[in-house]
Short mmCIF file of C-alpha atoms and ligand atoms in Angstrom, two decimals:
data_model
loop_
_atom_site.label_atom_id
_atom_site.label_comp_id
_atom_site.label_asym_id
_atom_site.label_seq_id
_atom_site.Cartn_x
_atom_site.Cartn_y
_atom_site.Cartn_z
CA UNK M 257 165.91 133.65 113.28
CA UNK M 258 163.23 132.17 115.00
CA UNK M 259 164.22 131.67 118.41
CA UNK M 260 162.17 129.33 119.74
CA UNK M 261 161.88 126.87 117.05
CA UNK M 262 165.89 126.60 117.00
CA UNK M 263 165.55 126.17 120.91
CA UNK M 264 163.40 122.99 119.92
CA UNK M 265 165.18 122.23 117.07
CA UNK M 266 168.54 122.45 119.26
CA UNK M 267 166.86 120.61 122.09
CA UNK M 268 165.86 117.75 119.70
CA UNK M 269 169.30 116.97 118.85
CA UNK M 270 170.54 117.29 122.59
CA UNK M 271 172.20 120.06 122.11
CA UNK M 272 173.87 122.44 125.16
CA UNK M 273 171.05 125.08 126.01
CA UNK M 274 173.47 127.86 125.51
CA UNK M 275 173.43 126.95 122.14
CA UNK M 276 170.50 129.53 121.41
CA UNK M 277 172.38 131.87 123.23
CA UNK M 278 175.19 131.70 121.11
CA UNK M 279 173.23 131.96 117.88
CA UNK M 280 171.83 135.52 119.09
CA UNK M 281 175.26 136.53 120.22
CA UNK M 282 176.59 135.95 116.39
CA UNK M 283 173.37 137.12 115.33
CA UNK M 284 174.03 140.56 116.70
CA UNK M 285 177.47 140.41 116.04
CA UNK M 286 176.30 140.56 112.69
CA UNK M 287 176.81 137.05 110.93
CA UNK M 288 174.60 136.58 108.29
CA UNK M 289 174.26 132.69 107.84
CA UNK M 290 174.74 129.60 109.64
CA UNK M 291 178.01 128.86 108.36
CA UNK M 292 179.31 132.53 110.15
CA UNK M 293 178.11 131.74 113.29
CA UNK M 294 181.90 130.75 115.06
CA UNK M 295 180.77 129.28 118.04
CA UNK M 296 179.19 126.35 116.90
CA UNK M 297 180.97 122.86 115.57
CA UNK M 298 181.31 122.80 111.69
CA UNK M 299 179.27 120.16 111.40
CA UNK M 300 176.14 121.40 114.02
CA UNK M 301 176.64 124.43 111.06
CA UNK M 302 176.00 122.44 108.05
CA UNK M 303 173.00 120.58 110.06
CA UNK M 304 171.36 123.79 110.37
CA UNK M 305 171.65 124.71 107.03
CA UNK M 306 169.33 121.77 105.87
CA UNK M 307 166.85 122.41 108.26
CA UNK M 308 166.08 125.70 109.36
CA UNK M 309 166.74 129.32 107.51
CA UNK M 310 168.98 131.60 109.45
CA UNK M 311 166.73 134.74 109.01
CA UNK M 312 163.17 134.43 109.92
CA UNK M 313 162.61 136.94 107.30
CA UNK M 314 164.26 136.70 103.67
CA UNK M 315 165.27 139.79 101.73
CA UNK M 316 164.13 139.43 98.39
CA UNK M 317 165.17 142.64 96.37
CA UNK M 318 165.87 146.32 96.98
CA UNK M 319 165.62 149.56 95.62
CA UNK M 320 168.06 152.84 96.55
CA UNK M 321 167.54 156.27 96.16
CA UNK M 322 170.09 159.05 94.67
CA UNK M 323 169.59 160.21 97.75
CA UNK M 324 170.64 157.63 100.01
CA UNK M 325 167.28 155.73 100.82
CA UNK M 326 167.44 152.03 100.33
CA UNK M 327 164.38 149.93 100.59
CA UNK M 328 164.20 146.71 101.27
CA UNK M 329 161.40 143.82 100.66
CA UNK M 330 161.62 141.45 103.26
CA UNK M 331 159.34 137.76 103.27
CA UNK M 332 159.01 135.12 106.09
CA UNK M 333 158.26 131.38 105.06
CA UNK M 334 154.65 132.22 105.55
CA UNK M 335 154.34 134.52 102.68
CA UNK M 336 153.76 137.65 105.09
CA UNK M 337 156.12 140.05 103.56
CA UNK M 338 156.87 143.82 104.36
CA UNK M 339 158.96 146.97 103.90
CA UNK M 340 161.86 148.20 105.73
CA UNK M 341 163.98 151.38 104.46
CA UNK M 342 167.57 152.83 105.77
CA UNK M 343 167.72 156.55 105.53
CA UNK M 344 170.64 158.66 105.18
CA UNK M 345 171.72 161.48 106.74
CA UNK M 346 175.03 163.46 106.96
CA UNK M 347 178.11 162.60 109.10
CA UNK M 348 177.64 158.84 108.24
CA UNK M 349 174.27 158.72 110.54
CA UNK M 350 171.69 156.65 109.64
CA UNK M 351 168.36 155.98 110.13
CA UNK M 352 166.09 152.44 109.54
CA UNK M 353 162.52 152.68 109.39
CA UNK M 354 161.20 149.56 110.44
CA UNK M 355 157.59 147.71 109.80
CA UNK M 356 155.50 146.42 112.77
CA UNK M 357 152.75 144.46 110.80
CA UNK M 358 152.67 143.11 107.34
CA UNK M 359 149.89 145.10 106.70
CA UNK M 360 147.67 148.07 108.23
CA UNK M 361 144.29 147.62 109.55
CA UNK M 362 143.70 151.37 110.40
CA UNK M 363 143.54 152.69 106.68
CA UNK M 364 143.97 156.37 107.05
CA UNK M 365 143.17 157.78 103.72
CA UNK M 366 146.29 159.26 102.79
CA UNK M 367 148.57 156.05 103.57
CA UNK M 368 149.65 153.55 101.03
CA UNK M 369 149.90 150.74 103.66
CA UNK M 370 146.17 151.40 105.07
CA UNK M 371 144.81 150.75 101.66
CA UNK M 372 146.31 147.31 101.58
CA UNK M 373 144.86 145.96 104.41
CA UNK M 374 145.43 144.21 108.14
CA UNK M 375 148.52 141.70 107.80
CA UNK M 376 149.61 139.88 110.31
CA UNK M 377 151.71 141.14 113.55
CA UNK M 378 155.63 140.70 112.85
CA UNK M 379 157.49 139.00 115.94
CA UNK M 380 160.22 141.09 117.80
CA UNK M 381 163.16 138.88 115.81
CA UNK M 382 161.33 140.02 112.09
CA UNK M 383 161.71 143.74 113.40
CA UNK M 384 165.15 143.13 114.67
CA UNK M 385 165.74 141.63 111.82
CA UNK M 386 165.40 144.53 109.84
CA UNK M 387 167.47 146.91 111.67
CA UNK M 388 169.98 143.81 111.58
CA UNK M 389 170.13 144.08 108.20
CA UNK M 390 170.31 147.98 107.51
CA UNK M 391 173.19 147.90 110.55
CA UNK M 392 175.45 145.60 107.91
CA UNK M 393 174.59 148.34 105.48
CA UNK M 394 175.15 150.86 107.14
CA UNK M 395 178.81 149.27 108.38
CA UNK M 396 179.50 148.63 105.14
CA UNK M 397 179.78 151.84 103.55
CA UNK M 398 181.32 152.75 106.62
CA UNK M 399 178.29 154.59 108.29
CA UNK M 400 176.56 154.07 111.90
CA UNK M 401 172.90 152.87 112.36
CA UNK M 402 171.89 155.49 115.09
CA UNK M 403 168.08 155.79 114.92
CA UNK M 404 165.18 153.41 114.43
CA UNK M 405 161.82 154.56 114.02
CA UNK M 406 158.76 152.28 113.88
CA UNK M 407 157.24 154.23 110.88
CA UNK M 408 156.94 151.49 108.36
CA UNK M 409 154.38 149.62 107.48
CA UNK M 410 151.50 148.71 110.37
CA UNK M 411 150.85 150.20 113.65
CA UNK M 412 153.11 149.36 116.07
CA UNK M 413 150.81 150.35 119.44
CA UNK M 414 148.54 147.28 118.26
CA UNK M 415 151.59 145.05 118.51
CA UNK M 416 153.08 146.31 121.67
CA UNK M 417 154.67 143.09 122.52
CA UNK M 418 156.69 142.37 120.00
CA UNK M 419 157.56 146.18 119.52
CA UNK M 420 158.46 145.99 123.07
CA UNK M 421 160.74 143.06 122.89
CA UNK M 422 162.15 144.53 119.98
CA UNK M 423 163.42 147.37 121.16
CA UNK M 424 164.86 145.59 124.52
CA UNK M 425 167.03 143.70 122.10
CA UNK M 426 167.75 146.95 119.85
CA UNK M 427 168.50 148.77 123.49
CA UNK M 428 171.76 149.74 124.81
CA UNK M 429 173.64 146.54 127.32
CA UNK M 430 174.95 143.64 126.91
CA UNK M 431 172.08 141.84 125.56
CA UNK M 432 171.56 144.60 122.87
CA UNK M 433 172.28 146.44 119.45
CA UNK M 434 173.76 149.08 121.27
CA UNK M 435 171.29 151.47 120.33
CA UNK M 436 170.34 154.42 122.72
CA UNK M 437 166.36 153.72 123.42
CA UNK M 438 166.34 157.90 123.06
CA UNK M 439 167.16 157.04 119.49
CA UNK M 440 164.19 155.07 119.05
CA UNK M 441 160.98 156.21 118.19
CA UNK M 442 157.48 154.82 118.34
CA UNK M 443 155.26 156.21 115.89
CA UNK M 444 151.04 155.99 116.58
CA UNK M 445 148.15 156.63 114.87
CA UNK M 446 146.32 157.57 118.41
CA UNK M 447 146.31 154.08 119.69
CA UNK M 448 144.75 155.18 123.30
CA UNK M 449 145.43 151.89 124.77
CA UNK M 450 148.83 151.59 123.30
CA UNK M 451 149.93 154.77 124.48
CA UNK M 452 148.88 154.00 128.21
CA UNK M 453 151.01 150.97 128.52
CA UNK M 454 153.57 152.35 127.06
CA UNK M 455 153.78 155.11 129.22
CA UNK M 456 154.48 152.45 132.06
CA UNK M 457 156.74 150.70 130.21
CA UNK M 458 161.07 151.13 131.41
CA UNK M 459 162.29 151.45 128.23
CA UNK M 460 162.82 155.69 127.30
CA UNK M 461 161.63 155.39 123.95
CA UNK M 462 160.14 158.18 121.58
CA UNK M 463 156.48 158.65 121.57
CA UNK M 464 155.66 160.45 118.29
CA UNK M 465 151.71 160.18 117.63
CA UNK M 466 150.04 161.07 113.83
CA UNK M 467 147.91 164.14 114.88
CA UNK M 468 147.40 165.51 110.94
CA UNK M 469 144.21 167.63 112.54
CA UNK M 470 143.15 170.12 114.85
CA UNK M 471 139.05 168.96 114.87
CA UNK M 472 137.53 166.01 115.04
CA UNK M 473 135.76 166.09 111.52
CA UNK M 474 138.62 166.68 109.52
CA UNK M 475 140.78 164.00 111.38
CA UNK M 476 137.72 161.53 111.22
CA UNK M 477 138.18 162.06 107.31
CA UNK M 478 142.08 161.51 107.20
CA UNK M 479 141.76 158.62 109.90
CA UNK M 480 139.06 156.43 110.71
CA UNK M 481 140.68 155.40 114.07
CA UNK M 482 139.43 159.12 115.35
CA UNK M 483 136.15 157.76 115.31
CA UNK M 484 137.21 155.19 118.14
CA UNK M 485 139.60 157.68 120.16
CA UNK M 486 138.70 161.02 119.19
CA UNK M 487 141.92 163.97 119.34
CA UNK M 488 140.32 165.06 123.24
CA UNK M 489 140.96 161.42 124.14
CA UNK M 490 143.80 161.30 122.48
CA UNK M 491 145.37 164.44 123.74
CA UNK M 492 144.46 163.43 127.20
CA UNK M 493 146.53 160.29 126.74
CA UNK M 494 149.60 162.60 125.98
CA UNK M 495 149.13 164.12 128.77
CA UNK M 496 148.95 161.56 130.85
CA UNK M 497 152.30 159.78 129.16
CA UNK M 498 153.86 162.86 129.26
CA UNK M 499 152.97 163.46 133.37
CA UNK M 500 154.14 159.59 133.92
CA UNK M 501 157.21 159.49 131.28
CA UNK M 502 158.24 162.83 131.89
CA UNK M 503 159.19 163.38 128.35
CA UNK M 504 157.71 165.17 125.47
CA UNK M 505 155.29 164.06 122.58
CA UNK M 506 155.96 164.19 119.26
CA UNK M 507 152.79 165.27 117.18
CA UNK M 508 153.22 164.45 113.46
CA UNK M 509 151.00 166.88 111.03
CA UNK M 510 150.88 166.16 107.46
CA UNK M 511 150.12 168.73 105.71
CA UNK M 512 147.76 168.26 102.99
CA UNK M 513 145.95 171.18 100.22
CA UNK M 514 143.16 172.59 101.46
CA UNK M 515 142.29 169.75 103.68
CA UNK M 516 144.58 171.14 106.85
CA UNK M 517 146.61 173.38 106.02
CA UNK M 518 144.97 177.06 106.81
CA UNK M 519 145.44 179.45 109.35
CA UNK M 520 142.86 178.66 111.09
CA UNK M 521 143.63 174.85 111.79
CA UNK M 522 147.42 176.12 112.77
CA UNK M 523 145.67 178.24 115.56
CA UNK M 524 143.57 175.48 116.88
CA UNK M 525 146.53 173.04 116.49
CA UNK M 526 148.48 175.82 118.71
CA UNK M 527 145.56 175.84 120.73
CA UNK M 528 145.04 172.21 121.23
CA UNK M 529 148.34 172.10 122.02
CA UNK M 530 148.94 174.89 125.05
CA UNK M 531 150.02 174.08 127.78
CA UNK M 532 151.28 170.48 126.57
CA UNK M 533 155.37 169.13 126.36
CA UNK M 534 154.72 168.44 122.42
CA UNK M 535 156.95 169.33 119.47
CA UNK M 536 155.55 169.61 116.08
CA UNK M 537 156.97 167.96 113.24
CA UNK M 538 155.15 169.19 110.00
CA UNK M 539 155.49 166.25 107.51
CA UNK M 540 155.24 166.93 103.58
CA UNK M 541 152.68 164.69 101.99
CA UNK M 542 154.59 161.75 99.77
CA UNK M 543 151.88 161.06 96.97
CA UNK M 544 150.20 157.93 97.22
CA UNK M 545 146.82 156.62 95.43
CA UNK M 546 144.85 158.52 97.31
CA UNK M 547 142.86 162.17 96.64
CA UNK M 548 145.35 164.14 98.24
CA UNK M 549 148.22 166.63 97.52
CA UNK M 550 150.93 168.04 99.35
CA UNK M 551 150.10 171.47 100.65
CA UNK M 552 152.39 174.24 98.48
CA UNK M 553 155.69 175.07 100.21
CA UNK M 554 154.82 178.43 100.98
CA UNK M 555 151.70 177.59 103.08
CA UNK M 556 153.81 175.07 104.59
CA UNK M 557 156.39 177.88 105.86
CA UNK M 558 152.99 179.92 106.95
CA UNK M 559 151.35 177.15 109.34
CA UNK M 560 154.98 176.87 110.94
CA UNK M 561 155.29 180.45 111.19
CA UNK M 562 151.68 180.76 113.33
CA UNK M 563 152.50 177.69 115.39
CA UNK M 564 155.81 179.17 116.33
CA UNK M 565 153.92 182.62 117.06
CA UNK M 566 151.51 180.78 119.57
CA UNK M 567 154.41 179.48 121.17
CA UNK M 568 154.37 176.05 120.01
CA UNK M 569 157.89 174.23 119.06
CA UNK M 570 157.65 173.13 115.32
CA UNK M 571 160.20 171.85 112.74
CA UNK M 572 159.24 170.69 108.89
CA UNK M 573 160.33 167.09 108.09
CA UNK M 574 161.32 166.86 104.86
CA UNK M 575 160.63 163.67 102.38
CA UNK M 576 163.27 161.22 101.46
CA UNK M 577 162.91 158.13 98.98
CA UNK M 578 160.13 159.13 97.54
CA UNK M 579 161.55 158.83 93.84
CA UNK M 580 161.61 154.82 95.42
CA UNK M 581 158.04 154.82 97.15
CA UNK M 582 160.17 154.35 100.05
CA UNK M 583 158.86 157.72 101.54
CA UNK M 584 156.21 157.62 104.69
CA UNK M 585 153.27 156.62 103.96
CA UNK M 586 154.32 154.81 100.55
CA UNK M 587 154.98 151.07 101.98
CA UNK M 588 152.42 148.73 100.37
CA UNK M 589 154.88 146.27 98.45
CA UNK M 590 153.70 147.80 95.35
CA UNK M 591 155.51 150.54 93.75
CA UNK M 592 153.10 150.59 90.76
CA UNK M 593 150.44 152.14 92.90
CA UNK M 594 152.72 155.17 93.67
CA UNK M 595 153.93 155.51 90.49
CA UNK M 596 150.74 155.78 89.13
CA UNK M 597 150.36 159.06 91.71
CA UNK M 598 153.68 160.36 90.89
CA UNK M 599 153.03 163.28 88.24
CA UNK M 600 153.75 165.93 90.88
CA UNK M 601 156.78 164.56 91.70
CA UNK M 602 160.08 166.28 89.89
N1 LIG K 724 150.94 153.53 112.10
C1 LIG K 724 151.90 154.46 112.60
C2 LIG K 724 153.26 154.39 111.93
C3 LIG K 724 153.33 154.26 110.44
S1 LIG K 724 153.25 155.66 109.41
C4 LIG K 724 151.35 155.86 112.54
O1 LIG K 724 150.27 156.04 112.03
O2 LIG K 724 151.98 156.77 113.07
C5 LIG K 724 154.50 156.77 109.84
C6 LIG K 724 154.11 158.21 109.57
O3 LIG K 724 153.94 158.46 108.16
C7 LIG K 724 152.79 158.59 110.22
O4 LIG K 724 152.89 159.85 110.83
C8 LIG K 724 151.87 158.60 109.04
O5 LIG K 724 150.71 159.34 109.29
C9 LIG K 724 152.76 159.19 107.98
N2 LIG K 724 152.24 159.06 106.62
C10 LIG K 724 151.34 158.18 106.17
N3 LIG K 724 151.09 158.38 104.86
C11 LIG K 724 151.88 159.40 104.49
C12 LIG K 724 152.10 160.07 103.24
N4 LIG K 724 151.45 159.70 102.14
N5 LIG K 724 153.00 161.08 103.21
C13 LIG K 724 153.68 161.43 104.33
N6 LIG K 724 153.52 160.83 105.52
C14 LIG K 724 152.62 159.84 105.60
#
């Protein structure tokens, strides 16, 4: 819901002022429509109905995985629309992936959501929204929403505040979802500036920042944004959260054929990354429109292998949803475009 236009709204019609509190109590308690929210008089219920929607952002279809994923589509009254997807893991965990902009102004070549273009920034209720709504489905097949990563569509370090006020309401206490802010997970392209405030900011969030090269030719390739804040700049930044926060960085590296994936970039990767508190999390390419292909599994398990022999900490991430274009990097409200790049998919 949109909390300040039903503080208006409620204000209008002389309403109590905890009135809006209420709402977002039965709003996290999970009620899904005016006429669930207990507090308020039957009739104040109905009134709402007719004049403002419950959700500020409307689900409007879904698509789910054999494996587990479900993705959602998701429009406001203003047309803006984006992606959200609930991942699931064993032991009745799961994960939502949630979108921070309708849209992605940063267009990294490999990204499905950079070709579409900026949208417009989401407000902290449309993000909370969407865990909101993979929590009650989650619940309902009797699993637990444990982890929310801002890896869906947009970049969430160029929309700080809302992201920030999203994930004080997703946060452990009273106020909140309940969800341990170690559990969340801010994902950046290399937003400098982002990753400064954030590195001041309470909440113990997740840094995890898109690396996907070790010099600054390939990665101004892959990423246009390197042009702006190349990976020294970047890598200082790191440091510096990782000095203030005291926690480790996350460094993302997709690995793509013959673009990143020899040898020699895992030895400057290791290199770039001495003496550093990052762990490396190598991500399999999800096929998307653009010229790129996911680097063969065993030179996958070879780049891991040299990181790990330089001493640097590195896991593989494997793909989910892809079968749905509900994979990373394949949120662009289109499926047609991925399908069209699916061939070397089983
Ligand atoms: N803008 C943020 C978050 C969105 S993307 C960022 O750039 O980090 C979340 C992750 O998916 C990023 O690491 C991104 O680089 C990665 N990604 C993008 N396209 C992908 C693709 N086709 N296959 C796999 N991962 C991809």
């Amino acid at each position: 819901m949109n909390r300040d236009e039903l503080g208006r709204l409620l204000q209008r019609w002389g309403e109590p002022a905890y009135r809006a509190r209420q709402a977002a109590d039965a709003r996290r308690a999970g009620a899904a429509g005016w006429d669930e929210v207990t507090a308020f008089p039957l009739a104040l219920r109905a009134r709402l109905v007719e004049h403002i929607p419950f959700r500020s952002m409307e689900p409007q279809g879904e698509v789910a995985s054999p494996d587990g994923t479900v993705k959602w589509t998701l429009r406001a009254p203003d047309g803006a629309a984006v992606e959200t997807v609930l991942i699931a893991h064993a032991a009745g965990r799961r994960t939502v992936c949630v979108s921070s902009q309708a849209g992605c102004a940063l267009a990294c070549r490999f990204c499905a959501t950079g070709a579409m273009g900026p949208g417009r920034d989401l407000t902290a209720d449309e993000i909370v929204e969407q865990a909101l709504l993979a929590r009650a489905r989650a619940e309902a097949t009797g699993a637990r929403l444990a982890n929310v990563v801002f890896m869906g569509m947009g970049e969430p370090l160029q929309n700080l505040d809302a992201v920030l006020g999203a994930c004080d309401q997703l946060a452990d206490g009273s106020e909140g979802l309940g969800i341990s802010p170690r559990r969340i997970a801010i994902s950046t392209v290399g937003w400098v500036p982002g990753i400064a405030r954030l590195a001041r900011h309470p909440a113990t969030v997740r840094l995890a920042v898109s690396l996907h090269a070790a010099d600054d030719a390939t990665r101004s390739a892959l990423m246009p944004v390197n042009l702006r804040y190349p990976i020294a700049n970047l890598l200082a930044a790191c440091r510096r959260y990782c000095d203030t926060t005291g926690r480790r960085v996350f460094i993302e590296y997709l690995l793509l054929d013959g673009v990143n994936d020899a040898p020699a970039d895992a030895r400057r990767l290791a290199s770039l990354l001495r003496d550093g508190r990052f762990h490396v999390n190598l991500i399999e390419y999800n096929p998307t429109a653009g010229p790129d292909r996911a680097s063969p599994p065993e030179r996958r398990r070879a780049f891991q292998a040299a990181l790990r022999r330089a001493g640097i900490e590195a896991s593989v991430r494997r793909s989910r949803g892809a079968d749905v274009a509900a994979a990373c990097g394949q949120l662009a409200l289109e499926p047609q475009t991925v399908q069209a790049a699916r061939p070397s998919l089983k």
